[in-house]
Short mmCIF file of C-alpha atoms in Angstrom, two decimals:
data_model
loop_
_atom_site.label_atom_id
_atom_site.label_comp_id
_atom_site.label_asym_id
_atom_site.label_seq_id
_atom_site.Cartn_x
_atom_site.Cartn_y
_atom_site.Cartn_z
CA UNK F 274 101.59 -35.43 -19.04
CA UNK F 275 99.86 -37.19 -16.17
CA UNK F 276 97.03 -34.65 -16.21
CA UNK F 277 96.63 -35.13 -19.95
CA UNK F 278 96.56 -38.91 -19.54
CA UNK F 279 93.98 -38.72 -16.76
CA UNK F 280 91.81 -36.42 -18.87
CA UNK F 281 91.91 -38.84 -21.82
CA UNK F 282 91.10 -41.74 -19.50
CA UNK F 283 88.18 -39.82 -18.01
CA UNK F 284 86.80 -38.95 -21.45
CA UNK F 285 87.16 -42.55 -22.57
CA UNK F 286 85.17 -43.81 -19.58
CA UNK F 287 82.59 -41.03 -19.97
CA UNK F 288 81.88 -41.77 -23.61
CA UNK F 289 81.82 -45.50 -22.94
CA UNK F 290 79.17 -45.07 -20.25
CA UNK F 291 77.22 -42.63 -22.44
CA UNK F 292 77.25 -45.10 -25.32
CA UNK F 293 76.06 -47.95 -23.12
CA UNK F 294 73.24 -45.89 -21.63
CA UNK F 295 72.16 -44.65 -25.06
CA UNK F 296 72.14 -48.16 -26.48
CA UNK F 297 70.13 -49.44 -23.53
CA UNK F 298 67.63 -46.56 -23.79
CA UNK F 299 66.83 -47.49 -27.38
CA UNK F 300 66.55 -51.21 -26.69
CA UNK F 301 62.82 -51.30 -26.03
CA UNK F 302 61.03 -54.64 -26.12
CA UNK F 303 59.11 -54.71 -29.44
CA UNK F 304 56.01 -56.07 -27.69
CA UNK F 305 55.45 -52.59 -26.21
CA UNK F 306 55.98 -50.63 -29.42
CA UNK F 307 53.77 -49.76 -32.40
CA UNK F 308 50.50 -51.68 -32.61
CA UNK F 309 50.65 -53.09 -29.09
CA UNK F 310 47.75 -50.91 -27.92
CA UNK F 311 44.84 -51.42 -30.35
CA UNK F 312 42.09 -48.87 -30.93
CA UNK F 313 38.56 -49.34 -32.19
CA UNK F 314 36.74 -46.23 -33.37
CA UNK F 315 39.25 -44.12 -31.44
CA UNK F 316 38.84 -46.07 -28.20
CA UNK F 317 41.60 -48.28 -26.77
CA UNK F 318 40.15 -51.79 -26.95
CA UNK F 319 41.92 -55.07 -26.32
CA UNK F 320 40.19 -58.18 -27.68
CA UNK F 321 41.03 -61.86 -27.71
CA UNK F 322 38.98 -64.76 -29.03
CA UNK F 323 39.53 -68.45 -28.35
CA UNK F 324 37.54 -71.65 -28.47
CA UNK F 325 36.99 -74.37 -25.90
CA UNK F 326 36.30 -77.58 -27.85
CA UNK F 327 33.93 -80.05 -26.30
CA UNK F 328 32.23 -77.52 -24.04
CA UNK F 329 28.65 -76.34 -24.34
CA UNK F 330 27.78 -72.65 -24.29
CA UNK F 331 26.40 -73.09 -20.78
CA UNK F 332 29.62 -74.73 -19.59
CA UNK F 333 31.80 -72.01 -21.13
CA UNK F 334 29.62 -69.26 -19.74
CA UNK F 335 29.76 -70.76 -16.26
CA UNK F 336 33.56 -70.68 -16.24
CA UNK F 337 33.79 -67.15 -17.65
CA UNK F 338 31.12 -65.87 -15.31
CA UNK F 339 33.13 -67.17 -12.35
CA UNK F 340 36.37 -65.74 -13.78
CA UNK F 341 34.94 -62.24 -14.22
CA UNK F 342 33.33 -62.35 -10.77
CA UNK F 343 36.73 -63.22 -9.30
CA UNK F 344 38.25 -60.13 -10.95
CA UNK F 345 35.51 -58.09 -9.31
CA UNK F 346 36.09 -59.73 -5.94
CA UNK F 347 39.85 -59.14 -6.14
CA UNK F 348 39.53 -55.53 -7.28
CA UNK F 349 39.25 -52.36 -5.21
CA UNK F 350 35.76 -52.54 -3.76
CA UNK F 351 33.40 -49.67 -4.35
CA UNK F 352 31.23 -48.11 -7.04
CA UNK F 353 33.98 -48.43 -9.62
CA UNK F 354 34.31 -52.19 -9.14
CA UNK F 355 31.08 -54.01 -9.73
CA UNK F 356 29.34 -56.58 -11.87
CA UNK F 357 27.49 -54.67 -14.58
CA UNK F 358 25.48 -57.52 -16.09
CA UNK F 359 25.34 -61.29 -16.44
CA UNK F 360 23.05 -63.03 -18.88
CA UNK F 361 23.36 -66.78 -19.25
CA UNK F 362 20.85 -66.69 -22.09
CA UNK F 363 22.98 -64.47 -24.31
CA UNK F 364 26.21 -65.83 -22.86
CA UNK F 365 27.60 -62.46 -21.83
CA UNK F 366 28.99 -61.20 -18.52
CA UNK F 367 30.26 -57.62 -18.06
CA UNK F 368 32.03 -55.94 -15.16
CA UNK F 369 33.80 -52.73 -14.23
CA UNK F 370 37.02 -53.31 -12.34
CA UNK F 371 39.44 -51.08 -10.46
CA UNK F 372 42.80 -52.53 -9.43
CA UNK F 373 46.00 -51.28 -7.85
CA UNK F 374 48.76 -51.27 -10.45
CA UNK F 375 52.28 -51.01 -9.02
CA UNK F 376 55.16 -49.53 -11.01
CA UNK F 377 57.80 -49.58 -8.28
CA UNK F 378 57.66 -50.45 -4.61
CA UNK F 379 60.51 -49.73 -2.22
CA UNK F 380 60.76 -48.62 1.39
CA UNK F 381 58.81 -45.35 1.71
CA UNK F 382 58.38 -45.23 -2.06
CA UNK F 383 55.36 -46.88 -3.61
CA UNK F 384 54.74 -45.68 -7.15
CA UNK F 385 51.31 -46.95 -8.13
CA UNK F 386 48.03 -46.05 -9.80
CA UNK F 387 44.42 -47.17 -9.77
CA UNK F 388 43.81 -49.06 -13.01
CA UNK F 389 40.22 -49.01 -14.20
CA UNK F 390 38.62 -50.91 -17.07
CA UNK F 391 35.46 -52.52 -18.42
CA UNK F 392 35.71 -56.24 -19.20
CA UNK F 393 33.19 -58.34 -21.07
CA UNK F 394 33.17 -62.04 -21.90
CA UNK F 395 30.90 -63.18 -24.72
CA UNK F 396 30.37 -66.95 -24.85
CA UNK F 397 28.84 -68.22 -28.07
CA UNK F 398 27.14 -71.48 -29.01
CA UNK F 399 30.17 -72.65 -31.01
CA UNK F 400 32.26 -72.81 -27.80
CA UNK F 401 33.93 -69.53 -28.70
CA UNK F 402 34.86 -66.92 -26.10
CA UNK F 403 35.47 -63.29 -26.97
CA UNK F 404 37.09 -61.22 -24.25
CA UNK F 405 37.10 -57.44 -24.50
CA UNK F 406 38.81 -54.91 -22.23
CA UNK F 407 38.05 -51.26 -22.88
CA UNK F 408 37.16 -47.95 -21.14
CA UNK F 409 40.63 -47.97 -19.61
CA UNK F 410 41.67 -45.13 -17.30
CA UNK F 411 44.06 -44.41 -14.44
CA UNK F 412 43.94 -42.40 -11.22
CA UNK F 413 47.50 -41.44 -10.33
CA UNK F 414 49.41 -39.41 -7.75
CA UNK F 415 46.80 -39.51 -5.00
CA UNK F 416 47.59 -39.17 -1.30
CA UNK F 417 47.01 -41.73 1.48
CA UNK F 418 43.37 -40.69 1.72
CA UNK F 419 42.91 -41.17 -2.02
CA UNK F 420 42.69 -37.45 -2.79
CA UNK F 421 44.62 -35.07 -5.02
CA UNK F 422 45.27 -37.50 -7.85
CA UNK F 423 45.00 -37.01 -11.61
CA UNK F 424 42.84 -38.93 -14.06
CA UNK F 425 44.28 -40.20 -17.32
CA UNK F 426 42.35 -41.91 -20.09
CA UNK F 427 44.11 -44.56 -22.15
CA UNK F 428 43.32 -42.72 -25.39
CA UNK F 429 45.31 -39.67 -24.28
CA UNK F 430 48.05 -41.53 -22.47
CA UNK F 431 49.15 -44.98 -23.74
CA UNK F 432 48.38 -44.98 -27.48
CA UNK F 433 51.12 -45.15 -30.11
CA UNK F 434 50.93 -41.43 -30.77
CA UNK F 435 51.06 -40.48 -27.09
CA UNK F 436 53.54 -42.98 -25.64
CA UNK F 437 56.09 -43.74 -28.41
CA UNK F 438 58.80 -41.38 -29.69
CA UNK F 439 58.65 -40.19 -33.30
CA UNK F 440 61.32 -42.65 -34.35
CA UNK F 441 59.14 -45.47 -33.01
CA UNK F 442 62.06 -46.95 -31.08
CA UNK F 443 61.23 -46.33 -27.42
CA UNK F 444 58.53 -45.22 -25.00
CA UNK F 445 58.37 -41.90 -23.23
CA UNK F 446 59.39 -42.31 -19.57
CA UNK F 447 56.17 -41.17 -17.88
CA UNK F 448 53.42 -42.55 -20.12
CA UNK F 449 55.59 -45.50 -21.10
CA UNK F 450 55.40 -47.12 -17.69
CA UNK F 451 51.60 -47.06 -17.89
CA UNK F 452 51.69 -48.58 -21.36
CA UNK F 453 54.03 -51.42 -20.35
CA UNK F 454 52.07 -52.34 -17.24
CA UNK F 455 48.75 -52.16 -19.08
CA UNK F 456 49.93 -54.43 -21.88
CA UNK F 457 51.32 -56.88 -19.32
CA UNK F 458 48.16 -56.84 -17.23
CA UNK F 459 45.83 -57.37 -20.19
CA UNK F 460 48.03 -60.28 -21.21
CA UNK F 461 47.68 -61.75 -17.71
CA UNK F 462 43.90 -61.40 -17.80
CA UNK F 463 43.59 -63.09 -21.19
CA UNK F 464 45.96 -65.88 -20.14
CA UNK F 465 44.03 -66.31 -16.89
CA UNK F 466 40.78 -66.70 -18.79
CA UNK F 467 42.24 -69.51 -20.88
CA UNK F 468 43.78 -71.16 -17.83
CA UNK F 469 40.41 -71.08 -16.06
CA UNK F 470 39.26 -73.94 -18.29
CA UNK F 471 42.25 -76.05 -17.30
CA UNK F 472 42.25 -75.10 -13.62
CA UNK F 473 38.88 -73.44 -12.92
CA UNK F 474 39.67 -73.19 -9.22
CA UNK F 475 42.52 -70.75 -9.92
CA UNK F 476 42.13 -67.17 -11.09
CA UNK F 477 44.49 -64.31 -11.75
CA UNK F 478 44.73 -62.04 -8.70
CA UNK F 479 43.99 -58.42 -9.51
CA UNK F 480 44.69 -56.79 -6.17
CA UNK F 481 48.30 -55.63 -6.52
CA UNK F 482 50.28 -55.72 -9.74
CA UNK F 483 53.98 -55.88 -8.91
#
């Protein structure tokens, strides 16, 4: 009788834990699900447009030029992080940036990737700013010398078809962590660009993404 009771108690606890874990696994934040990673002509491309009333094109360009240059300065220095072009006349500044993106950091366990992207800021005469982040890729699983890693392109890794299950309810474990961090980071960049007009002396740090 006691053995039977213990078995029933064990099964009750087991199924309770299983139910809780299953419910949690399907409780993905909607902001990471379908439509969160936009594509343009088959290329992952994040875009945001906003206006800065009362500012001339030259004023807006000056702030965005400094913001993009700060991303470059904060990024991993090398050929992959550089200012591509800046043209005050057309109001556009473009840069390639490589950052360290951290998924998890514990003692002797630092799960991270190099996050690479092309960012452009187009400042128009109507005080409008259009920010675009595209050409996104990752270099993951490299050793301490930076060798032996694997390259992933956003189009084959974090899109809806590659990162979300068929039911559209949750992300796959491996590609999902890249998708979440990318969406969060792009959001930080766009928010930082807006904030630059309120506090131009402050910029979003791009060195380590915790």
